[in-house]
Short mmCIF file of C-alpha atoms (C1' of nucleotides) in Angstrom, two decimals:
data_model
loop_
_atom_site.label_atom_id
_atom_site.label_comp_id
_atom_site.label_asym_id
_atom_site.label_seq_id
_atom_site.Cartn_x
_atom_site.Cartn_y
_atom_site.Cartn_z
CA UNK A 1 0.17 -5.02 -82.41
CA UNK A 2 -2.42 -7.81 -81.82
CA UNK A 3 -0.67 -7.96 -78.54
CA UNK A 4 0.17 -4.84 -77.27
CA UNK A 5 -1.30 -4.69 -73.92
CA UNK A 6 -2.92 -1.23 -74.71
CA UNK A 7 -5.10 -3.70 -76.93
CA UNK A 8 -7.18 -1.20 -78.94
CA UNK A 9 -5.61 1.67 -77.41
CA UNK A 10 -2.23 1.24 -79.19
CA UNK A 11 -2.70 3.11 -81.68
CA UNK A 12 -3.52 6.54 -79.56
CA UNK A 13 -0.60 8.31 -79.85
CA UNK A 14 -1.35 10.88 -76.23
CA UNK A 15 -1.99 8.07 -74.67
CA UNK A 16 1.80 6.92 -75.51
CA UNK A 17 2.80 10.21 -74.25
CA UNK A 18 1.10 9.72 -70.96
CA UNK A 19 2.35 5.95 -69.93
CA UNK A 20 5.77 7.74 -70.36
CA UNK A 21 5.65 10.53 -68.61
CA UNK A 22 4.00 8.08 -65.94
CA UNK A 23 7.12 5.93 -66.00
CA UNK A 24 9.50 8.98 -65.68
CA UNK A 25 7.99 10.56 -62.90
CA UNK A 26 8.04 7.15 -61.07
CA UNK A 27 11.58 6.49 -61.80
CA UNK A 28 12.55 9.87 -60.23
CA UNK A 29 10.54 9.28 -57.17
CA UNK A 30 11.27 5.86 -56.41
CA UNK A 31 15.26 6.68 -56.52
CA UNK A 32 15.96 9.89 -55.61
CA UNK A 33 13.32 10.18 -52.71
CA UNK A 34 17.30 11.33 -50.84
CA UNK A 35 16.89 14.98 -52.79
CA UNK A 36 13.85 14.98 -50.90
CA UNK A 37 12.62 17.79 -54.22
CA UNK A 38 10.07 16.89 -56.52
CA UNK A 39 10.77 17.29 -61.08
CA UNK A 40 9.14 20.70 -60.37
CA UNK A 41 10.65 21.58 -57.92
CA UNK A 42 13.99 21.25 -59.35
CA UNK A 43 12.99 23.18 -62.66
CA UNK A 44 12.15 25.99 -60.68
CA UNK A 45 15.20 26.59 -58.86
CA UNK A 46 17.72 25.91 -61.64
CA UNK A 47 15.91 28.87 -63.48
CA UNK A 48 16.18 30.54 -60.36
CA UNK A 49 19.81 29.41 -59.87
CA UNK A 50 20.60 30.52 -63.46
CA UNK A 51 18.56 34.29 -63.58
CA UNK A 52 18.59 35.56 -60.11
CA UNK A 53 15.57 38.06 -59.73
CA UNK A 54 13.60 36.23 -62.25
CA UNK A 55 9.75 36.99 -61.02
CA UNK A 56 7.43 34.57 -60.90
CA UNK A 57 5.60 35.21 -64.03
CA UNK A 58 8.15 34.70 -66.36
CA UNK A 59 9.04 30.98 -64.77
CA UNK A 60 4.85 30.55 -65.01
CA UNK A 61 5.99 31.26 -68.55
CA UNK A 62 8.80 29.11 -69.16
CA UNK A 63 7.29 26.01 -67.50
CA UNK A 64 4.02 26.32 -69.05
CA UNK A 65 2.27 26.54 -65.67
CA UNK A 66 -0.62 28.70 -64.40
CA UNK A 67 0.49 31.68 -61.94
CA UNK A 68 -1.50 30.31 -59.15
CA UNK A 69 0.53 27.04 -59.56
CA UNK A 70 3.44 28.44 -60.04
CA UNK A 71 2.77 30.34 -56.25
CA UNK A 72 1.74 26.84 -55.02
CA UNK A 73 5.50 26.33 -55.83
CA UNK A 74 7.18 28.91 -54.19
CA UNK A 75 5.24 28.88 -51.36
CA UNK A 76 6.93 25.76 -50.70
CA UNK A 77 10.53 26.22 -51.37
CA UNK A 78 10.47 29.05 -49.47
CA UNK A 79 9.02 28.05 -46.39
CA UNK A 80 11.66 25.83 -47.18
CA UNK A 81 14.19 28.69 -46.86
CA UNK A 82 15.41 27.72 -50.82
CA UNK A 83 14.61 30.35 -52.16
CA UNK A 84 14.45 34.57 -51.28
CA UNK A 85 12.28 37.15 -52.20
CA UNK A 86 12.86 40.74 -52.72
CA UNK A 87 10.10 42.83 -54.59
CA UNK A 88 11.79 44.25 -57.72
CA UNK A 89 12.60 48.38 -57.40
CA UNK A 90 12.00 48.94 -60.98
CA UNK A 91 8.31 47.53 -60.86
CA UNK A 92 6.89 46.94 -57.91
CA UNK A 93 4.65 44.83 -58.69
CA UNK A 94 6.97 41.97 -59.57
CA UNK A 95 9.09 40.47 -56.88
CA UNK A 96 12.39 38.96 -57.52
CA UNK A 97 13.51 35.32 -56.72
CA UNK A 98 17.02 34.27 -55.55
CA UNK A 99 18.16 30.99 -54.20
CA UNK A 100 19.39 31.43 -50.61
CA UNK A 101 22.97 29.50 -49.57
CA UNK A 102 20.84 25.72 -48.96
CA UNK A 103 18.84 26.62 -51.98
CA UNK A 104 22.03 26.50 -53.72
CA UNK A 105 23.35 23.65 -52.21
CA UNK A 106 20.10 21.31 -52.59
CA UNK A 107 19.91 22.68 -56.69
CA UNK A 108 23.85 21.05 -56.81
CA UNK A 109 22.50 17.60 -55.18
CA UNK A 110 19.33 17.75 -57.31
CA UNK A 111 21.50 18.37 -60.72
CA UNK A 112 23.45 15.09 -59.79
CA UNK A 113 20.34 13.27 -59.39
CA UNK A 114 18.77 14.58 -62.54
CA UNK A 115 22.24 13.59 -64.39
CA UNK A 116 21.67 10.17 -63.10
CA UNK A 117 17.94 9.74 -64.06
CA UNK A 118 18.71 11.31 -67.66
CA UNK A 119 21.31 8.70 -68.37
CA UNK A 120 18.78 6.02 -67.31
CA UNK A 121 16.30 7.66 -69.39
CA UNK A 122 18.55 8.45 -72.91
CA UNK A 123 19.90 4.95 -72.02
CA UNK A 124 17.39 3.60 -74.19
CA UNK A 125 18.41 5.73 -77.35
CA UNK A 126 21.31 6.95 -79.48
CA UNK A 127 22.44 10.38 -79.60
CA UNK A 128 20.26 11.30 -82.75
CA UNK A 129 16.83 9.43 -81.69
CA UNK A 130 17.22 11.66 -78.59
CA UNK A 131 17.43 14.68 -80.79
CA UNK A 132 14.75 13.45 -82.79
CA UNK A 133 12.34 12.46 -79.81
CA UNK A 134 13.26 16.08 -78.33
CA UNK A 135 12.29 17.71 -81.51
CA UNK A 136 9.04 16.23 -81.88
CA UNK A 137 8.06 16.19 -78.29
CA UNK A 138 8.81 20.21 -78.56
CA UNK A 139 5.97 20.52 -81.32
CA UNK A 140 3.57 19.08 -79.61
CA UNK A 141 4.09 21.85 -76.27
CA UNK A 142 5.35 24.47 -78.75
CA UNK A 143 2.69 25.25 -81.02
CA UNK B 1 19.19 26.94 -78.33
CA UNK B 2 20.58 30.10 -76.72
CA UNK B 3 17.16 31.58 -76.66
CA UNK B 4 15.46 28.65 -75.96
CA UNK B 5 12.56 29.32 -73.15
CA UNK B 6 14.21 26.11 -71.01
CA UNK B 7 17.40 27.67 -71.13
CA UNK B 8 19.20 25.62 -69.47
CA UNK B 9 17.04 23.01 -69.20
CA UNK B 10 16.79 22.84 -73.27
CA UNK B 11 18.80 19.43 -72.58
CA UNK B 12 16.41 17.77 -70.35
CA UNK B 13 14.54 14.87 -72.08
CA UNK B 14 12.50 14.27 -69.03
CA UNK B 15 11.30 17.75 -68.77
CA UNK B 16 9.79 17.80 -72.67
CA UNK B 17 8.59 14.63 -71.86
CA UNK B 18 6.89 16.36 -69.58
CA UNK B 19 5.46 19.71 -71.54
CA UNK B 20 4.11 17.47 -73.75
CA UNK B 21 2.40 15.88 -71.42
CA UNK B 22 0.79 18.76 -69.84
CA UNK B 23 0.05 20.15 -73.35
CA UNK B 24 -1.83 17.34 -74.28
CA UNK B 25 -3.66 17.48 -70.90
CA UNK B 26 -4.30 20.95 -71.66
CA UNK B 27 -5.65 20.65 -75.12
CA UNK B 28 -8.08 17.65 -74.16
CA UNK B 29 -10.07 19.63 -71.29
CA UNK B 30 -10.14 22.88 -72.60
CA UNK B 31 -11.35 21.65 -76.12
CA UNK B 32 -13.46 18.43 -75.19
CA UNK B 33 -15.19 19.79 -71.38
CA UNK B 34 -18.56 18.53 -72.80
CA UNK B 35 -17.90 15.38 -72.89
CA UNK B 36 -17.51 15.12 -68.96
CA UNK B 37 -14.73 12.11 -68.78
CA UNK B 38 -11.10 12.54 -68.56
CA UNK B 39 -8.56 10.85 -71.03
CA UNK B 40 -8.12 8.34 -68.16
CA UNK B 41 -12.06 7.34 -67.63
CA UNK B 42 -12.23 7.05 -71.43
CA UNK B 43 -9.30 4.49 -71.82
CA UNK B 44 -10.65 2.40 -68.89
CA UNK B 45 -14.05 2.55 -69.95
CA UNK B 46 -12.69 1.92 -73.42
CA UNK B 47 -10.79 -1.08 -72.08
CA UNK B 48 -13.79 -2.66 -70.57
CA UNK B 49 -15.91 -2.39 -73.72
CA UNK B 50 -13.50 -4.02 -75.69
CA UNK B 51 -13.61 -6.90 -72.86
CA UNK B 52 -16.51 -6.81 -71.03
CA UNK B 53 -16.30 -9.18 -67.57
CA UNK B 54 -12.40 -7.68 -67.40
CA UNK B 55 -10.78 -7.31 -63.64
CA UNK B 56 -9.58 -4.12 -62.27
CA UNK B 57 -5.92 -6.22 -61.47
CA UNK B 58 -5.76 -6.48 -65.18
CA UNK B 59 -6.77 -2.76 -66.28
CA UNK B 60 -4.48 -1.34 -63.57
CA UNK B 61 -1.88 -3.71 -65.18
CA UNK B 62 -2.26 -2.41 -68.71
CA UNK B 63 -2.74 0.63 -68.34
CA UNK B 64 -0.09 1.00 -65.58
CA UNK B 65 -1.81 1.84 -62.24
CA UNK B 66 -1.88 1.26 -58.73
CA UNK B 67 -4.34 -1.39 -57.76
CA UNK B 68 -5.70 2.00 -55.35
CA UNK B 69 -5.52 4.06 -57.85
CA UNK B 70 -8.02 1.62 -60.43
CA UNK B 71 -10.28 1.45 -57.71
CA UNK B 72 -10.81 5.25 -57.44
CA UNK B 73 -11.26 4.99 -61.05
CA UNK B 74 -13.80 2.60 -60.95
CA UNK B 75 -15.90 4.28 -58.18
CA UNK B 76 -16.14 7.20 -60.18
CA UNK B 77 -17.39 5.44 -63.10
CA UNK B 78 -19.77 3.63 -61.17
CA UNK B 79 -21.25 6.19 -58.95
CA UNK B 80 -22.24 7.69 -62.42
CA UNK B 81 -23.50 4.52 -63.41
CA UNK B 82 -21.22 4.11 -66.50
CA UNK B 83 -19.91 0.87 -65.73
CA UNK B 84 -21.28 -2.25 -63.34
CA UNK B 85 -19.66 -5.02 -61.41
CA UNK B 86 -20.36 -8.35 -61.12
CA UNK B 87 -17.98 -10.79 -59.30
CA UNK B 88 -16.71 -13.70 -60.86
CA UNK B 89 -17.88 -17.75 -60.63
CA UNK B 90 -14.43 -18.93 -61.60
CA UNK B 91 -12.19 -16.98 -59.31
CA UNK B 92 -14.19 -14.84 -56.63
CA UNK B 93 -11.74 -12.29 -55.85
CA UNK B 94 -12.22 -10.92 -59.47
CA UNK B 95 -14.98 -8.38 -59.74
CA UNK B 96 -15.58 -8.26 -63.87
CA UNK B 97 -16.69 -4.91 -65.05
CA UNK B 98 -19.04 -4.16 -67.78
CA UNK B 99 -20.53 -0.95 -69.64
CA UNK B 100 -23.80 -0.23 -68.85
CA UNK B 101 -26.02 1.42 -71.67
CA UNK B 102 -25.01 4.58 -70.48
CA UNK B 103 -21.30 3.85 -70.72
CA UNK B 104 -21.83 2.44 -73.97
CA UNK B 105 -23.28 5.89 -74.70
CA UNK B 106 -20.78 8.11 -73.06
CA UNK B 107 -17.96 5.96 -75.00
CA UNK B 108 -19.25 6.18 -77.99
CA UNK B 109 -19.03 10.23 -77.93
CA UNK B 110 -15.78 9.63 -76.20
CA UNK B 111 -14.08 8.12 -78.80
CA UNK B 112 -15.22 10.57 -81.48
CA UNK B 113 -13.36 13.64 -78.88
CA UNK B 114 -10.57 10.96 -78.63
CA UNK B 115 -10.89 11.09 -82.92
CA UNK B 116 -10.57 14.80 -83.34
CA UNK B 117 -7.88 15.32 -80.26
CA UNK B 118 -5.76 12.80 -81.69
CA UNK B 119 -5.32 14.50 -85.13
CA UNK B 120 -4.97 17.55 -83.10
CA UNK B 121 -1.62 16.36 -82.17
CA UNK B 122 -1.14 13.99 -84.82
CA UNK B 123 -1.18 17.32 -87.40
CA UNK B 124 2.20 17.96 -86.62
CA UNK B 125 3.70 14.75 -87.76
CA UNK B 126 4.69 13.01 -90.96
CA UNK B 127 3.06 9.37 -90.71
CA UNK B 128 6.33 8.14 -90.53
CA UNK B 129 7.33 10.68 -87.60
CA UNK B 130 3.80 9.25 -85.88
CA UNK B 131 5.52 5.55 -86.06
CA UNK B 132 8.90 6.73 -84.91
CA UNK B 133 7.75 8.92 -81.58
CA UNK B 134 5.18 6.54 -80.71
CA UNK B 135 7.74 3.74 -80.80
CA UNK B 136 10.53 5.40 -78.97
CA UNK B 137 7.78 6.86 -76.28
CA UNK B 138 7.01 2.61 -75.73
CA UNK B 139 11.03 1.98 -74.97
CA UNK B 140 10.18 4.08 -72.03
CA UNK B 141 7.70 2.65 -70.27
CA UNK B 142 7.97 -0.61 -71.43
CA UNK B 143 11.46 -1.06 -70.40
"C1'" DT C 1 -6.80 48.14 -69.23
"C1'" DA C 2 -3.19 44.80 -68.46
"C1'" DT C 3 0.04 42.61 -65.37
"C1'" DT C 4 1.76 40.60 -60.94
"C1'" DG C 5 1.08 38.51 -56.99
"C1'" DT C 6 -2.17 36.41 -53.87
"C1'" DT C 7 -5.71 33.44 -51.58
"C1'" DA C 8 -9.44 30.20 -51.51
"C1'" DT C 9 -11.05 26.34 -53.45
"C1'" DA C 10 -11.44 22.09 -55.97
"C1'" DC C 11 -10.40 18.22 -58.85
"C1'" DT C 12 -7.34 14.62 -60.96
"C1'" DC C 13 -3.77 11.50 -60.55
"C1'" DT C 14 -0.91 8.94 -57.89
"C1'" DA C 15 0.75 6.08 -54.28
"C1'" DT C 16 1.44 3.66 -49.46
"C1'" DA C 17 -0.29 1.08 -45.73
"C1'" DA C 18 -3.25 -1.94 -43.75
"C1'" DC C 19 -7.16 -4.85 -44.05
"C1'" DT C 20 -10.50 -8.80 -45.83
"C1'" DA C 21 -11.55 -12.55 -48.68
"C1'" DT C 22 -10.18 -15.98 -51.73
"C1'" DA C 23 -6.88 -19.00 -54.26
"C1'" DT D 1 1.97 -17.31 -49.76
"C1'" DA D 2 0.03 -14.76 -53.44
"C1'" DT D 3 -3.73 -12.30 -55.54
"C1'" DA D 4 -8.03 -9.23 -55.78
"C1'" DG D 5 -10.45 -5.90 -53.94
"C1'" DT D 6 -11.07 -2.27 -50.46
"C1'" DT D 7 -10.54 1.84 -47.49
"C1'" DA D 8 -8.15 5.62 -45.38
"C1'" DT D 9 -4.98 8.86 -46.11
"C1'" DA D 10 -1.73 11.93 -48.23
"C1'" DG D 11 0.79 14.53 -51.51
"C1'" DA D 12 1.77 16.51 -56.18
"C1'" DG D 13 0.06 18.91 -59.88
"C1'" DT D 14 -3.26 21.53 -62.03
"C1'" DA D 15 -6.64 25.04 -62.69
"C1'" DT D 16 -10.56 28.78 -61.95
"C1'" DA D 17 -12.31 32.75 -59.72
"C1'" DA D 18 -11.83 36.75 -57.42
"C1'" DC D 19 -9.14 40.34 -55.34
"C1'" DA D 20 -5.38 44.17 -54.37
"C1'" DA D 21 -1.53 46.70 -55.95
"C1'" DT D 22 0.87 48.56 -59.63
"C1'" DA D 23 1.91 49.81 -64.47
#
DNA sequence: TATTGTTATACTCTATAACTATA
DNA sequence: TATAGTTATAGAGTATAACAATA
């Protein structure tokens, strides 16, 4: 403790959070820069991969992100040509999301390279801490 | 798990890693706007209290950030006059920072934000949990 | 009134590359 | 050669505000 290089920080419990997201994020970018698709990026079109039609504001939802973020998003998988749009029939105010044939093809590449980086990351635990960690990290964005 | 709001991402450590994260993020600016610094000015500004005449090298070091990325730090900081530089006899490459009165100020109000945010997130845990999550979080990025 | 999508705008965080000065 | 600081630049992520169309 008298050591920890967070010095009088150590004990700040967010900031424990951040320094690992930090080091996850960088891990992801620094080896699978060959996916050539951010974290985010990937999130988004599994969803999309596993609910076809599933409008934008529901994956704002699921991922905790603002709508105009979300848009941010799309907008650049599909000039991209990863995903589709089609505006939904039964509401027209929502408009439907499907992944096109390369959309499909990068989410398969991306899942490998997520595989890889999760064993790196659960590396570091046994099967219950990881249930444990998962459980409390899911208070913290779930209350 | 079936009606998790991942869905199929429920299994993805990174990705609550990640929530949390934002959460946190969240919480802080929306609840603490009037104190004006984010978490990241307050743990640099609260690293050079605690060791006044300290380098950026060594604050990008500990709290994990590009040697660019420290520097855009500190030219916030000092632009609002919250910290000040003054370059070392012993090794002149080394810039040593300091708190003004100012920062001394702003830190002090900082901390007490820092105070109630932390039990903010800290309510959720067991003391023991709080040991447990912080120490698994540190076999992340201190691998 | 509420929701969905949209655009404009802005700020934080992060990093790479290339440079200067010093050790 | 290595380290410290610096600048220019860029990209990801995030959010607010305001608007149009639709429910």
């Amino acid at each position: 403790m008298a050591d920890d290089p967070l010095g009088p920080l150590a004990g700040i419990l967010g900031l424990r959070v951040r320094l690992a997201h930090g080091a996850i994020q960088r891990h992801f970018a620094e080896n699978f820069a060959q996916v050539d698709l951010t974290q985010k990026q990937i999130s988004l079109l599994w969803l999309v991969g596993e609910q076809p039609g599933v409008a934008q504001a529901d994956l704002a939802r699921r991922l905790q992100m603002d709508r105009a973020t979300t848009m941010a998003l799309v907008h650049q998988l599909e000039r991209r040509a990863l995903i589709a749009r089609a505006r939904s029939r039964a509401d027209a105010r929502r408009i439907g999301l499907t992944l096109t044939d390369a959309g499909d093809t990068a989410l398969g590449h991306a899942r490998e390279a997520v595989a890889q980086h999760e064993a790196w990351l659960r590396g570091r635990f046994t099967d219950r801490e990881v249930r444990q960690l998962s459980e409390m990290l899911t208070r913290i964005f779930d209350a």
